mmCIF file of C-alpha atoms and ligand atoms in Angstrom:
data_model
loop_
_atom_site.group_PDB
_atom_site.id
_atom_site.type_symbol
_atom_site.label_atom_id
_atom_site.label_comp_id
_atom_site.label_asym_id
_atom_site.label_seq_id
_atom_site.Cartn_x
_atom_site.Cartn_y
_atom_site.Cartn_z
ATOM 1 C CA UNK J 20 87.122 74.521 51.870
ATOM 2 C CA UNK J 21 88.718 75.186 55.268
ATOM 3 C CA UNK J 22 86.602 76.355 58.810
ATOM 4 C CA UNK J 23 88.030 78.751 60.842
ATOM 5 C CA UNK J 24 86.819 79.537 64.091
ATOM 6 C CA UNK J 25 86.055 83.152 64.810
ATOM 7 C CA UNK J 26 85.058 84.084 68.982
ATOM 8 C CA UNK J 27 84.231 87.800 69.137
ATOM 9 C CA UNK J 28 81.678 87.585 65.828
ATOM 10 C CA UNK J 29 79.661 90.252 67.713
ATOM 11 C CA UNK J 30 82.792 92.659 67.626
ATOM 12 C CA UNK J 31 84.152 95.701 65.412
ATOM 13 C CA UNK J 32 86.898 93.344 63.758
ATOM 14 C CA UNK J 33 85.118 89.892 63.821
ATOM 15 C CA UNK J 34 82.220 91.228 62.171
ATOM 16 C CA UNK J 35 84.353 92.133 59.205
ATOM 17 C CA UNK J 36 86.535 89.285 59.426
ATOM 18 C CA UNK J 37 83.605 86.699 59.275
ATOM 19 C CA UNK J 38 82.210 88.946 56.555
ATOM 20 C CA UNK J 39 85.226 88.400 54.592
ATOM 21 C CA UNK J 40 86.073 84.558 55.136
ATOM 22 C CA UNK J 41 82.202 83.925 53.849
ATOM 23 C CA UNK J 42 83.505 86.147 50.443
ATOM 24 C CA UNK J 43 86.657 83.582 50.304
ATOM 25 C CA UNK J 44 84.445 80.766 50.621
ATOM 26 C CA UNK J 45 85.708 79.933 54.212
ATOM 27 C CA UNK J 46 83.167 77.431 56.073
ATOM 28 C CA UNK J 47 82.616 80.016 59.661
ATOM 29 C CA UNK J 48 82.314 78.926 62.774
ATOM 30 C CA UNK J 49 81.289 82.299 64.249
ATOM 31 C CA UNK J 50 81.237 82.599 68.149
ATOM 32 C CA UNK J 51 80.073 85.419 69.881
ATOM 33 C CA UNK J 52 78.359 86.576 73.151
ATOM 34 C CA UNK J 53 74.536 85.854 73.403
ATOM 35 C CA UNK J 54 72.998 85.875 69.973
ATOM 36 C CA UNK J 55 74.111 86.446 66.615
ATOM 37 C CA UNK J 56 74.320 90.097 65.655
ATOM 38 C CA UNK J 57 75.987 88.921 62.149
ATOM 39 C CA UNK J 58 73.507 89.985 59.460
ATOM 40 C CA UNK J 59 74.525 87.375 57.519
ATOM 41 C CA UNK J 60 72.283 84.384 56.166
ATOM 42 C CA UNK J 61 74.920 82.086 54.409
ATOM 43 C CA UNK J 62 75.292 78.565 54.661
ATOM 44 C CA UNK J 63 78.555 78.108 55.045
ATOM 45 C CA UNK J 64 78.004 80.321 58.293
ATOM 46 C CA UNK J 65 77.605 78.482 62.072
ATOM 47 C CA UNK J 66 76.956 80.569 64.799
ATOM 48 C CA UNK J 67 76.990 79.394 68.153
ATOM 49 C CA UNK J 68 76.491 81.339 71.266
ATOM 50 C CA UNK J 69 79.227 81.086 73.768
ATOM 51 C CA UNK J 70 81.034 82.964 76.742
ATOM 52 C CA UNK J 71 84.655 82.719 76.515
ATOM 53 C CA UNK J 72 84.922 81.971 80.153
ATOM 54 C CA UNK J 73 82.726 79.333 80.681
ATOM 55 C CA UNK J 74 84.769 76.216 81.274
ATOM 56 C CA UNK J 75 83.864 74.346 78.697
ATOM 57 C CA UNK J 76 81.140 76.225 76.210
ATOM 58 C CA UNK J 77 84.139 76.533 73.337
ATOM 59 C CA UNK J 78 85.293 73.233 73.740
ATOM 60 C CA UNK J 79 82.113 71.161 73.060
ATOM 61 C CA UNK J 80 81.567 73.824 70.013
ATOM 62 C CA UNK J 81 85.517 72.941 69.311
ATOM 63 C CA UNK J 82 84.936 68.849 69.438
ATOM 64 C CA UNK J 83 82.083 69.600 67.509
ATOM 65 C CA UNK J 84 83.589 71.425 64.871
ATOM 66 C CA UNK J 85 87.054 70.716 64.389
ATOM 67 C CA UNK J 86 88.091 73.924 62.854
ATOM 68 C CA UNK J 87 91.324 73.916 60.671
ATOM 69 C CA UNK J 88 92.197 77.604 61.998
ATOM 70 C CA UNK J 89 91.009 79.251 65.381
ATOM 71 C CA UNK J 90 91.185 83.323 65.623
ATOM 72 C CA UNK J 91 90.646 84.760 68.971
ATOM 73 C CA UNK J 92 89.314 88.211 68.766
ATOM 74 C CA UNK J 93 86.716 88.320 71.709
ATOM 75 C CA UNK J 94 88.104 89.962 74.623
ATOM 76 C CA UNK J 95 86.782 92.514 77.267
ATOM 77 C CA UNK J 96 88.227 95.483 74.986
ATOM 78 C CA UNK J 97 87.143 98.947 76.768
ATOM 79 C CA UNK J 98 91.002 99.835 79.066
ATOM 80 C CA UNK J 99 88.360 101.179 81.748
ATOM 81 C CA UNK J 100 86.711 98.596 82.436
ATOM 82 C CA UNK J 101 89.305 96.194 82.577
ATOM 83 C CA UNK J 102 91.290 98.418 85.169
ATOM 84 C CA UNK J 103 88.023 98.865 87.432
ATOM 85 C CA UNK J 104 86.569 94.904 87.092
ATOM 86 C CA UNK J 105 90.762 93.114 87.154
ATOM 87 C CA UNK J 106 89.447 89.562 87.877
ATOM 88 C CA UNK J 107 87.107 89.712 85.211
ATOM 89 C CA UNK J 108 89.315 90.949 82.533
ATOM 90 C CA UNK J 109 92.041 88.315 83.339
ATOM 91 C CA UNK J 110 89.577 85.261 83.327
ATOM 92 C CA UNK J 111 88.413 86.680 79.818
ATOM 93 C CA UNK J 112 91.583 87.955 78.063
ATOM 94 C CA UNK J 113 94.258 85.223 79.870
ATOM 95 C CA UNK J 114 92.675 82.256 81.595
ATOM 96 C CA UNK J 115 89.871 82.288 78.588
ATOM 97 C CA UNK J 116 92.580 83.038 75.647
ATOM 98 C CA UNK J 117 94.640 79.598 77.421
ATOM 99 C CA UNK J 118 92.038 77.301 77.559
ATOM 100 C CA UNK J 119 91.117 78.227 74.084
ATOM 101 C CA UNK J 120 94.715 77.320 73.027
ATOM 102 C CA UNK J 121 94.572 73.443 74.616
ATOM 103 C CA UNK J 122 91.060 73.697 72.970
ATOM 104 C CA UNK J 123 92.491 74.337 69.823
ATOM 105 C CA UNK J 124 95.825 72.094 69.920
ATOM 106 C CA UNK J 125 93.722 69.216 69.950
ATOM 107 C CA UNK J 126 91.778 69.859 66.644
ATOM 108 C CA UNK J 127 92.989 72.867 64.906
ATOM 109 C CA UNK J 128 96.294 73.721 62.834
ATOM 110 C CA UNK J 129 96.633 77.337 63.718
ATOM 111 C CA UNK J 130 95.759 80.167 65.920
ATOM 112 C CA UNK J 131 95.895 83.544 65.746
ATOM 113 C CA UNK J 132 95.186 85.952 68.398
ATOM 114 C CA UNK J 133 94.340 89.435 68.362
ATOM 115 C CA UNK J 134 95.908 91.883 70.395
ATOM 116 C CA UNK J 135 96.621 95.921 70.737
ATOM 117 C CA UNK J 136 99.004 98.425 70.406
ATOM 118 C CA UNK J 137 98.628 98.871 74.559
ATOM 119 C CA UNK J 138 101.405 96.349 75.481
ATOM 120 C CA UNK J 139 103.591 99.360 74.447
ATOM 121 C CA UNK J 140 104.542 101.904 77.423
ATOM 122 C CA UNK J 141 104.117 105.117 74.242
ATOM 123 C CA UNK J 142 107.086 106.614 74.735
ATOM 124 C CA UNK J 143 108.508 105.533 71.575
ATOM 125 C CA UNK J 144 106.059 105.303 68.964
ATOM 126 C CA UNK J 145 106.161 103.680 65.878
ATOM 127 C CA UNK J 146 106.809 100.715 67.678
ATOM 128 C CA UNK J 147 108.205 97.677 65.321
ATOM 129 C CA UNK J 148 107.114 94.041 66.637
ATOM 130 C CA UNK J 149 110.765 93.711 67.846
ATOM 131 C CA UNK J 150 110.267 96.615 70.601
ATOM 132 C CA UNK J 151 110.250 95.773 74.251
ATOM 133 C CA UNK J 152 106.948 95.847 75.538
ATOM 134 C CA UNK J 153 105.766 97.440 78.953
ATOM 135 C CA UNK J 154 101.631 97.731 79.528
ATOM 136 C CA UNK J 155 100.934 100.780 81.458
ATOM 137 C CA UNK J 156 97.025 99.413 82.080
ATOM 138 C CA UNK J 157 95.442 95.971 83.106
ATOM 139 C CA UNK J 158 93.792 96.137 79.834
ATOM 140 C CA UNK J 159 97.324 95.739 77.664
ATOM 141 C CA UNK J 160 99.334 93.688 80.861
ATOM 142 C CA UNK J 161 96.446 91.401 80.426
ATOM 143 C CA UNK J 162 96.850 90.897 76.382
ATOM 144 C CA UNK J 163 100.537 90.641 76.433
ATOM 145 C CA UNK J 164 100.032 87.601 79.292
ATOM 146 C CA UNK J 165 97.400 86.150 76.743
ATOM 147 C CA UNK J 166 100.529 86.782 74.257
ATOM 148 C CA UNK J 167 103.055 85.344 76.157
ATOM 149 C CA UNK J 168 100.197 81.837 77.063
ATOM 150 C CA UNK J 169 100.095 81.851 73.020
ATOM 151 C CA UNK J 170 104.211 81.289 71.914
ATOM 152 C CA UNK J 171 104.051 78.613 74.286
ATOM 153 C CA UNK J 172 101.932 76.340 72.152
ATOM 154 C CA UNK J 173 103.441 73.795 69.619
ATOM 155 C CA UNK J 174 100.921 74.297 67.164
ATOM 156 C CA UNK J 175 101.414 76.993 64.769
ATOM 157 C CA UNK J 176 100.310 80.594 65.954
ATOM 158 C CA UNK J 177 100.550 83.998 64.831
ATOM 159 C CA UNK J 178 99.943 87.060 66.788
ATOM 160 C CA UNK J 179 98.130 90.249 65.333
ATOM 161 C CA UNK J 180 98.447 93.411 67.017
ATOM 162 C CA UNK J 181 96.506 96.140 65.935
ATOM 163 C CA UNK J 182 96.102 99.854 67.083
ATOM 164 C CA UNK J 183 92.396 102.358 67.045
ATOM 165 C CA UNK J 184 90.333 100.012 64.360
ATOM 166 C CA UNK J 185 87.830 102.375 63.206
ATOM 167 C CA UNK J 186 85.218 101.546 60.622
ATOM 168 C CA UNK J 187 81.426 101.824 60.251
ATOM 169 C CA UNK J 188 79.727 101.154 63.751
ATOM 170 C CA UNK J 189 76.941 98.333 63.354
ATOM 171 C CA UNK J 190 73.445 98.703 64.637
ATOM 172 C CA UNK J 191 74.069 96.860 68.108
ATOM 173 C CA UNK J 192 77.186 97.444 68.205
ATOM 174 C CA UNK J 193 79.412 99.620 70.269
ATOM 175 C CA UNK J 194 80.853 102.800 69.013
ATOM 176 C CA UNK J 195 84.487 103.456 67.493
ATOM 177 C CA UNK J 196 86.439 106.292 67.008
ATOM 178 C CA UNK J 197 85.168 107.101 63.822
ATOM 179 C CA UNK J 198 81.338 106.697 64.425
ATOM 180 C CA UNK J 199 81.438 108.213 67.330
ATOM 181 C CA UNK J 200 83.334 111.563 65.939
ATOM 182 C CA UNK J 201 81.054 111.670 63.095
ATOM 183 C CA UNK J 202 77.511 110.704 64.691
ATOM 184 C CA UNK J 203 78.257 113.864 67.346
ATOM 185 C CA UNK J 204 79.013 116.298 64.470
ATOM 186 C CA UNK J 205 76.126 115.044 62.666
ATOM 187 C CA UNK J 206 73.945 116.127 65.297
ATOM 188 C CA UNK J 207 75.568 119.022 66.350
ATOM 189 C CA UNK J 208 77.360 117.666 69.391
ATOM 190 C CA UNK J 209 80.898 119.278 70.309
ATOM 191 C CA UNK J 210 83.442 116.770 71.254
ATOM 192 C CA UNK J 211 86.274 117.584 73.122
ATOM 193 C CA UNK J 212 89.299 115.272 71.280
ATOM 194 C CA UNK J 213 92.772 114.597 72.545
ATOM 195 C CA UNK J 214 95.750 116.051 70.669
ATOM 196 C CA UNK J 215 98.784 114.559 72.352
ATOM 197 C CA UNK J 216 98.270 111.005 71.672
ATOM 198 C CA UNK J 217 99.372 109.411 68.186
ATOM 199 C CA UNK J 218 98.237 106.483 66.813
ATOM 200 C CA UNK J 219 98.007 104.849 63.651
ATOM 201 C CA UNK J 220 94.332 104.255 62.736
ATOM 202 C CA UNK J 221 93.620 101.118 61.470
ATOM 203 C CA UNK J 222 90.432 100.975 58.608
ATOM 204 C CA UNK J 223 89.256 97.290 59.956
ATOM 205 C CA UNK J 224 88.720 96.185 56.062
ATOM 206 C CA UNK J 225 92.204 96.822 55.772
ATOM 207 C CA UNK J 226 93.132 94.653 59.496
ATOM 208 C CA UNK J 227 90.787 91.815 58.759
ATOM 209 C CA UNK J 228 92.272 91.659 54.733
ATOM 210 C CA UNK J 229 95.832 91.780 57.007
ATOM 211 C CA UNK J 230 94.476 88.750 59.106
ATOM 212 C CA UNK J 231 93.427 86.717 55.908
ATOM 213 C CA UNK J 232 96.765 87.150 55.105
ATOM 214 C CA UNK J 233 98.123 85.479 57.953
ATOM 215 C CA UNK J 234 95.777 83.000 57.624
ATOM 216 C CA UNK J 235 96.564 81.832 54.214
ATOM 217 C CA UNK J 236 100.044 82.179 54.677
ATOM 218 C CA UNK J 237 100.083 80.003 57.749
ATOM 219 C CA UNK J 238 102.360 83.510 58.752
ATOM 220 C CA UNK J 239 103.867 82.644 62.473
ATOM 221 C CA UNK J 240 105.249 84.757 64.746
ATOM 222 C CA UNK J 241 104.091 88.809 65.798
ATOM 223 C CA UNK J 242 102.762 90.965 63.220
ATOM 224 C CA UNK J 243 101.809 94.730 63.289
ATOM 225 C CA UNK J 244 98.959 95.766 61.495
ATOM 226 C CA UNK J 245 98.159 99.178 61.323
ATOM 227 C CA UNK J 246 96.885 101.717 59.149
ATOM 228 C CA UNK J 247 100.006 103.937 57.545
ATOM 229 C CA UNK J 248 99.469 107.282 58.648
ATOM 230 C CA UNK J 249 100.276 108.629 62.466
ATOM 231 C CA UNK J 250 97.900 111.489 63.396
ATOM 232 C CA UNK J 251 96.000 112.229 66.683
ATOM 233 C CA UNK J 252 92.293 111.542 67.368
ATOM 234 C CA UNK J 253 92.049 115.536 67.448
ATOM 235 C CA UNK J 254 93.387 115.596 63.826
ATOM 236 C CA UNK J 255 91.088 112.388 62.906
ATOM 237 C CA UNK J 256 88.047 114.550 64.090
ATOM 238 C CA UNK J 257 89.150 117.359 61.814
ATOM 239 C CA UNK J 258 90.051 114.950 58.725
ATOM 240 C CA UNK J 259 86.409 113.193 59.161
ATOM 241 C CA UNK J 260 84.378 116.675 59.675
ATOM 242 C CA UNK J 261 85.993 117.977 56.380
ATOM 243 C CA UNK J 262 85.457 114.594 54.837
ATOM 244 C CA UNK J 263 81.519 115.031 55.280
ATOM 245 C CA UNK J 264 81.617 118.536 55.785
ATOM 246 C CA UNK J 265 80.598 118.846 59.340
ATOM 247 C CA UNK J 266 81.296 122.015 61.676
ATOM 248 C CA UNK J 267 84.893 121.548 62.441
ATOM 249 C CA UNK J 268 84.319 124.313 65.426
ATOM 250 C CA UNK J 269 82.527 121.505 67.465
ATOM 251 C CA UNK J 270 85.483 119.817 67.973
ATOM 252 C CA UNK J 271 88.086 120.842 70.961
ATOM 253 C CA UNK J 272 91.506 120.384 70.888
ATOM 254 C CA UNK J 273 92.427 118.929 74.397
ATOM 255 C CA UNK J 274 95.393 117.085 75.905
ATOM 256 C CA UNK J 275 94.944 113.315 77.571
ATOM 257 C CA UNK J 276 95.300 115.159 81.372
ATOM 258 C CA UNK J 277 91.655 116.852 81.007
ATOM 259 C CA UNK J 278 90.409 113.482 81.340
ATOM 260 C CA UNK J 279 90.468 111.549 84.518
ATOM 261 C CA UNK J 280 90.080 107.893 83.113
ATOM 262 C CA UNK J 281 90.788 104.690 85.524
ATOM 263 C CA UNK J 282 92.913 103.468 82.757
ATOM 264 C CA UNK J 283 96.488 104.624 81.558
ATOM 265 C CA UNK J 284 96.901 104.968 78.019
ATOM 266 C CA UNK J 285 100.382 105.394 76.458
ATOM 267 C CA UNK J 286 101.234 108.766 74.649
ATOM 268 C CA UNK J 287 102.762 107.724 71.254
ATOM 269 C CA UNK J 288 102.167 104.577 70.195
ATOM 270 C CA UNK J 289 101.418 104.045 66.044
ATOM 271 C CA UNK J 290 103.054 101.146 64.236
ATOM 272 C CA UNK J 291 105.753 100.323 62.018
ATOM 273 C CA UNK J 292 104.083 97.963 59.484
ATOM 274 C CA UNK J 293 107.030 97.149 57.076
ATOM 275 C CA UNK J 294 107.568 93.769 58.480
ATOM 276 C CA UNK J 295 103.934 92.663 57.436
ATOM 277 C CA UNK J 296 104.371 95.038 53.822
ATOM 278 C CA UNK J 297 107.563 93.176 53.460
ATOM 279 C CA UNK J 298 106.409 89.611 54.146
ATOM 280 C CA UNK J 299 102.704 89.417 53.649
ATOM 281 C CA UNK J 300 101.969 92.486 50.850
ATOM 282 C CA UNK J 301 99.960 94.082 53.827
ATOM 283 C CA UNK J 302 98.814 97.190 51.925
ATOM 284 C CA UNK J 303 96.693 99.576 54.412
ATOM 285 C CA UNK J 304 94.945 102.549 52.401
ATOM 286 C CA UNK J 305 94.934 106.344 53.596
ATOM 287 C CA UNK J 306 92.495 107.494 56.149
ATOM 288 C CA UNK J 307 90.718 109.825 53.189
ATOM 289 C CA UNK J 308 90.968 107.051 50.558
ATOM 290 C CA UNK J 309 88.971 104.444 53.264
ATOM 291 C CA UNK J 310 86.496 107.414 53.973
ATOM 292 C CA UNK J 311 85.651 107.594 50.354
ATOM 293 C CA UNK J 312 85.235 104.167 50.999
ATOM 294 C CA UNK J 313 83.141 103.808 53.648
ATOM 295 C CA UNK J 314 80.835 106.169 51.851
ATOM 296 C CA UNK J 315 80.726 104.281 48.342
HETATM 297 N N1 LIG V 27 89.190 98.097 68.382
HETATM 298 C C1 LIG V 27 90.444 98.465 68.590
HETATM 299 O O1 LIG V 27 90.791 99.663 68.469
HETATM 300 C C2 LIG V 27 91.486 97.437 68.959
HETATM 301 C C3 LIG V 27 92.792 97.902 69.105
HETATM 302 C C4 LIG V 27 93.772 96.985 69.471
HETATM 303 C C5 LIG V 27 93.444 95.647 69.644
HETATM 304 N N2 LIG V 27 92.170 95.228 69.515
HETATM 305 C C6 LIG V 27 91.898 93.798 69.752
HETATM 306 O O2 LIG V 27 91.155 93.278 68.678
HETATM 307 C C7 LIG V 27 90.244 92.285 69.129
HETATM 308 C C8 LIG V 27 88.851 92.599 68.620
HETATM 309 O O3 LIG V 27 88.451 93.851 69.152
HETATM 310 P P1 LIG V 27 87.155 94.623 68.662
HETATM 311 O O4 LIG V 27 87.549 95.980 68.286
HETATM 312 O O5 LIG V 27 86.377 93.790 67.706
HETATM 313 O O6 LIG V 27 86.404 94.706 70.055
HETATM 314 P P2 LIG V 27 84.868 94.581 70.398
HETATM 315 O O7 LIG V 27 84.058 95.251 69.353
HETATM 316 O O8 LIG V 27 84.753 95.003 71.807
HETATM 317 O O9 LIG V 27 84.647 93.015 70.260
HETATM 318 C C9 LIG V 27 85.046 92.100 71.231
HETATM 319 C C10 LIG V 27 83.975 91.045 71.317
HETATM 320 O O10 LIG V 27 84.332 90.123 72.349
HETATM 321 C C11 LIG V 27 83.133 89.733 72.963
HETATM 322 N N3 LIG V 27 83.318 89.229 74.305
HETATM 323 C C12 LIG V 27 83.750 89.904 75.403
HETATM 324 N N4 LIG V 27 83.732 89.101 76.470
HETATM 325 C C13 LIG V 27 83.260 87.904 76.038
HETATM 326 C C14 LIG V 27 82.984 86.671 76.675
HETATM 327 N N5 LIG V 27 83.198 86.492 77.985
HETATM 328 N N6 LIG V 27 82.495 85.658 75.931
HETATM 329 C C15 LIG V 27 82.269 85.804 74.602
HETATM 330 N N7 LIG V 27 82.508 86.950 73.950
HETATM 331 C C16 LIG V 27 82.997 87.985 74.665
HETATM 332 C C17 LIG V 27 82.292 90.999 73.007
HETATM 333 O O11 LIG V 27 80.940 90.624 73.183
HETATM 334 P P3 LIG V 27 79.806 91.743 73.392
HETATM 335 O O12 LIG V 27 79.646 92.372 72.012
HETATM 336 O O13 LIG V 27 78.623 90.973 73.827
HETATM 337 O O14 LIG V 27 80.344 92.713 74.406
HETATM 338 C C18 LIG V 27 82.601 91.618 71.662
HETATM 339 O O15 LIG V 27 81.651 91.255 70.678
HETATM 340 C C19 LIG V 27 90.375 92.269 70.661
HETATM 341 O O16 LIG V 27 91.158 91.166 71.024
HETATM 342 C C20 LIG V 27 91.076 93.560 70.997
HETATM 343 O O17 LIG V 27 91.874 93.414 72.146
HETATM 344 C C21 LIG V 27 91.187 96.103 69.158
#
């Protein structure tokens, strides 16, 4: 059976994704930051600890390996900190993402890099993979140079960009947008929840069954994967507090301008996914049908 490569194994999506290539039978070579926080005992699983930035730590584990397919999901992810720490979050998401490339175009087949609805400026919305793109933070300037780094390569390469990846928040792990809406209701915590920017939420069962797609359809070029509704975080929070019947009266409606954040984020941003319905048989579920998921 095949390897693939997975850096970010610690992370929302490659958690998932390196969940799911064990189910196909994929050999994983799972990379992640420090130690594994995988709970996963498989055999066909590797797990090596590496920082993306160190000059070499991905290419010995690369020589080693000699994965058929490389994705690149590990990045410095939170907009904030990537406007406040710049340096930082170019060496990880552009000068890391590029030597990962060479890395990979010496042993690997194809690579497929993860990146985000904030290459977009949001004044569109709905944006199709054919849209201009204009970053108003470091955070997306930095992905779409990683981008850019990645069509350059002769090797076969696919881009995924996805857009607010919610899903089930793992004991170590950070929080989302979902298990951070419903762990405050749970405990009685009002949240104040912005109501002017639109997204499409994106159920990461239903992103990481989009990048297996890819994957096994060798699929080059820029995908959008995204979940199929548009809606607002505000009207998330209301959807996921009716879902498991929480007080919907902790959460306040509140525009983007009641926060002072270091980072820009665009207004309307939400995918058209038809290209990867059309071409791959993408097939994203509702928000409430993935709830009644998450809970079964
Ligand atoms: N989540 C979203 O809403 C969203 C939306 C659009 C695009 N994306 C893209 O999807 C990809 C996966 O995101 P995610 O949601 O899984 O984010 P995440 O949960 O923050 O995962 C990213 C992972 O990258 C790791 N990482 C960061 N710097 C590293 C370094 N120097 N060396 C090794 N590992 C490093 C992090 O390690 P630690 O756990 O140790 O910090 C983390 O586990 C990213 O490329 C992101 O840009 C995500």
């Amino acid at each position: 059976m095949e390897k693939i490569l997975v850096t970010g194994a610690n992370g929302l999506v490659g958690r998932s994704l390196v969940r799911l290539l064990l189910q196909e039978g994929y050999l994983v070579v799972a990379t992640g930051r420090g130690d594994s926080r995988l709970q996963a005992d498989d055999p066909s699983l590797t797990y090596y600890p590496a920082d993306i930035t160190h000059p070499f730590e991905l290419q010995l584990i690369m020589e080693k390996e000699k994965p058929a397919v490389v994705v690149h999901a590990a990045a410095m992810t939170q907009a904030d900190d990537c406007e406040l720490r710049q340096n930082d979050a170019h060496l990880c998401n552009v000068e890391a993402t590029a030597r990962l490339l060479m890395d990979a175009e010496s042993f690997s087949a194809f690579f497929l890099f993860l990146s985000t609805d904030f290459v977009f400026d949001g004044k569109k919305g709905m944006y199709t993979e054919t849209d201009a793109e204009s970053p108003l933070s470091w955070y997306g300037s930095t992905k779409l140079e990683a981008e850019a780094i990645v069509q350059t390569t002769d090797m076969s390469w696919a881009i995924a960009r996805t857009c607010l990846v919610y899903g089930p928040a793992a004991e170590q792990g950070r929080s989302n947008i979902f298990s951070w809406i419903k762990d405050n209701l749970q405990r009685q915590q009002p949240i104040k929840v912005v109501d002017d920017q639109w997204r499409t939420p994106t159920w990461v069962e239903d992103l990481v069954a989009g990048l297996l797609l890819i994957i096994r359809q060798r699929a080059m070029g820029i995908w959008h994967l995204g979940g199929p509704q548009a809606t607002t975080p505000y009207q998330l929070a209301l959807t996921i507090a009716r879902h498991y019947r929480l007080d919907e009266n902790l959460v306040t409606r509140v525009t983007a301008a009641t926060f002072s954040q270091p980072a820009k984020r665009p207004l309307l941003t939400g995918f058209d996914i038809s290209k990867a319905r059309q071409h791959l048989g993408f097939s994203p579920g509702s928000i409430e049908e993935n709830l009644a998921k998450i809970d079964a």
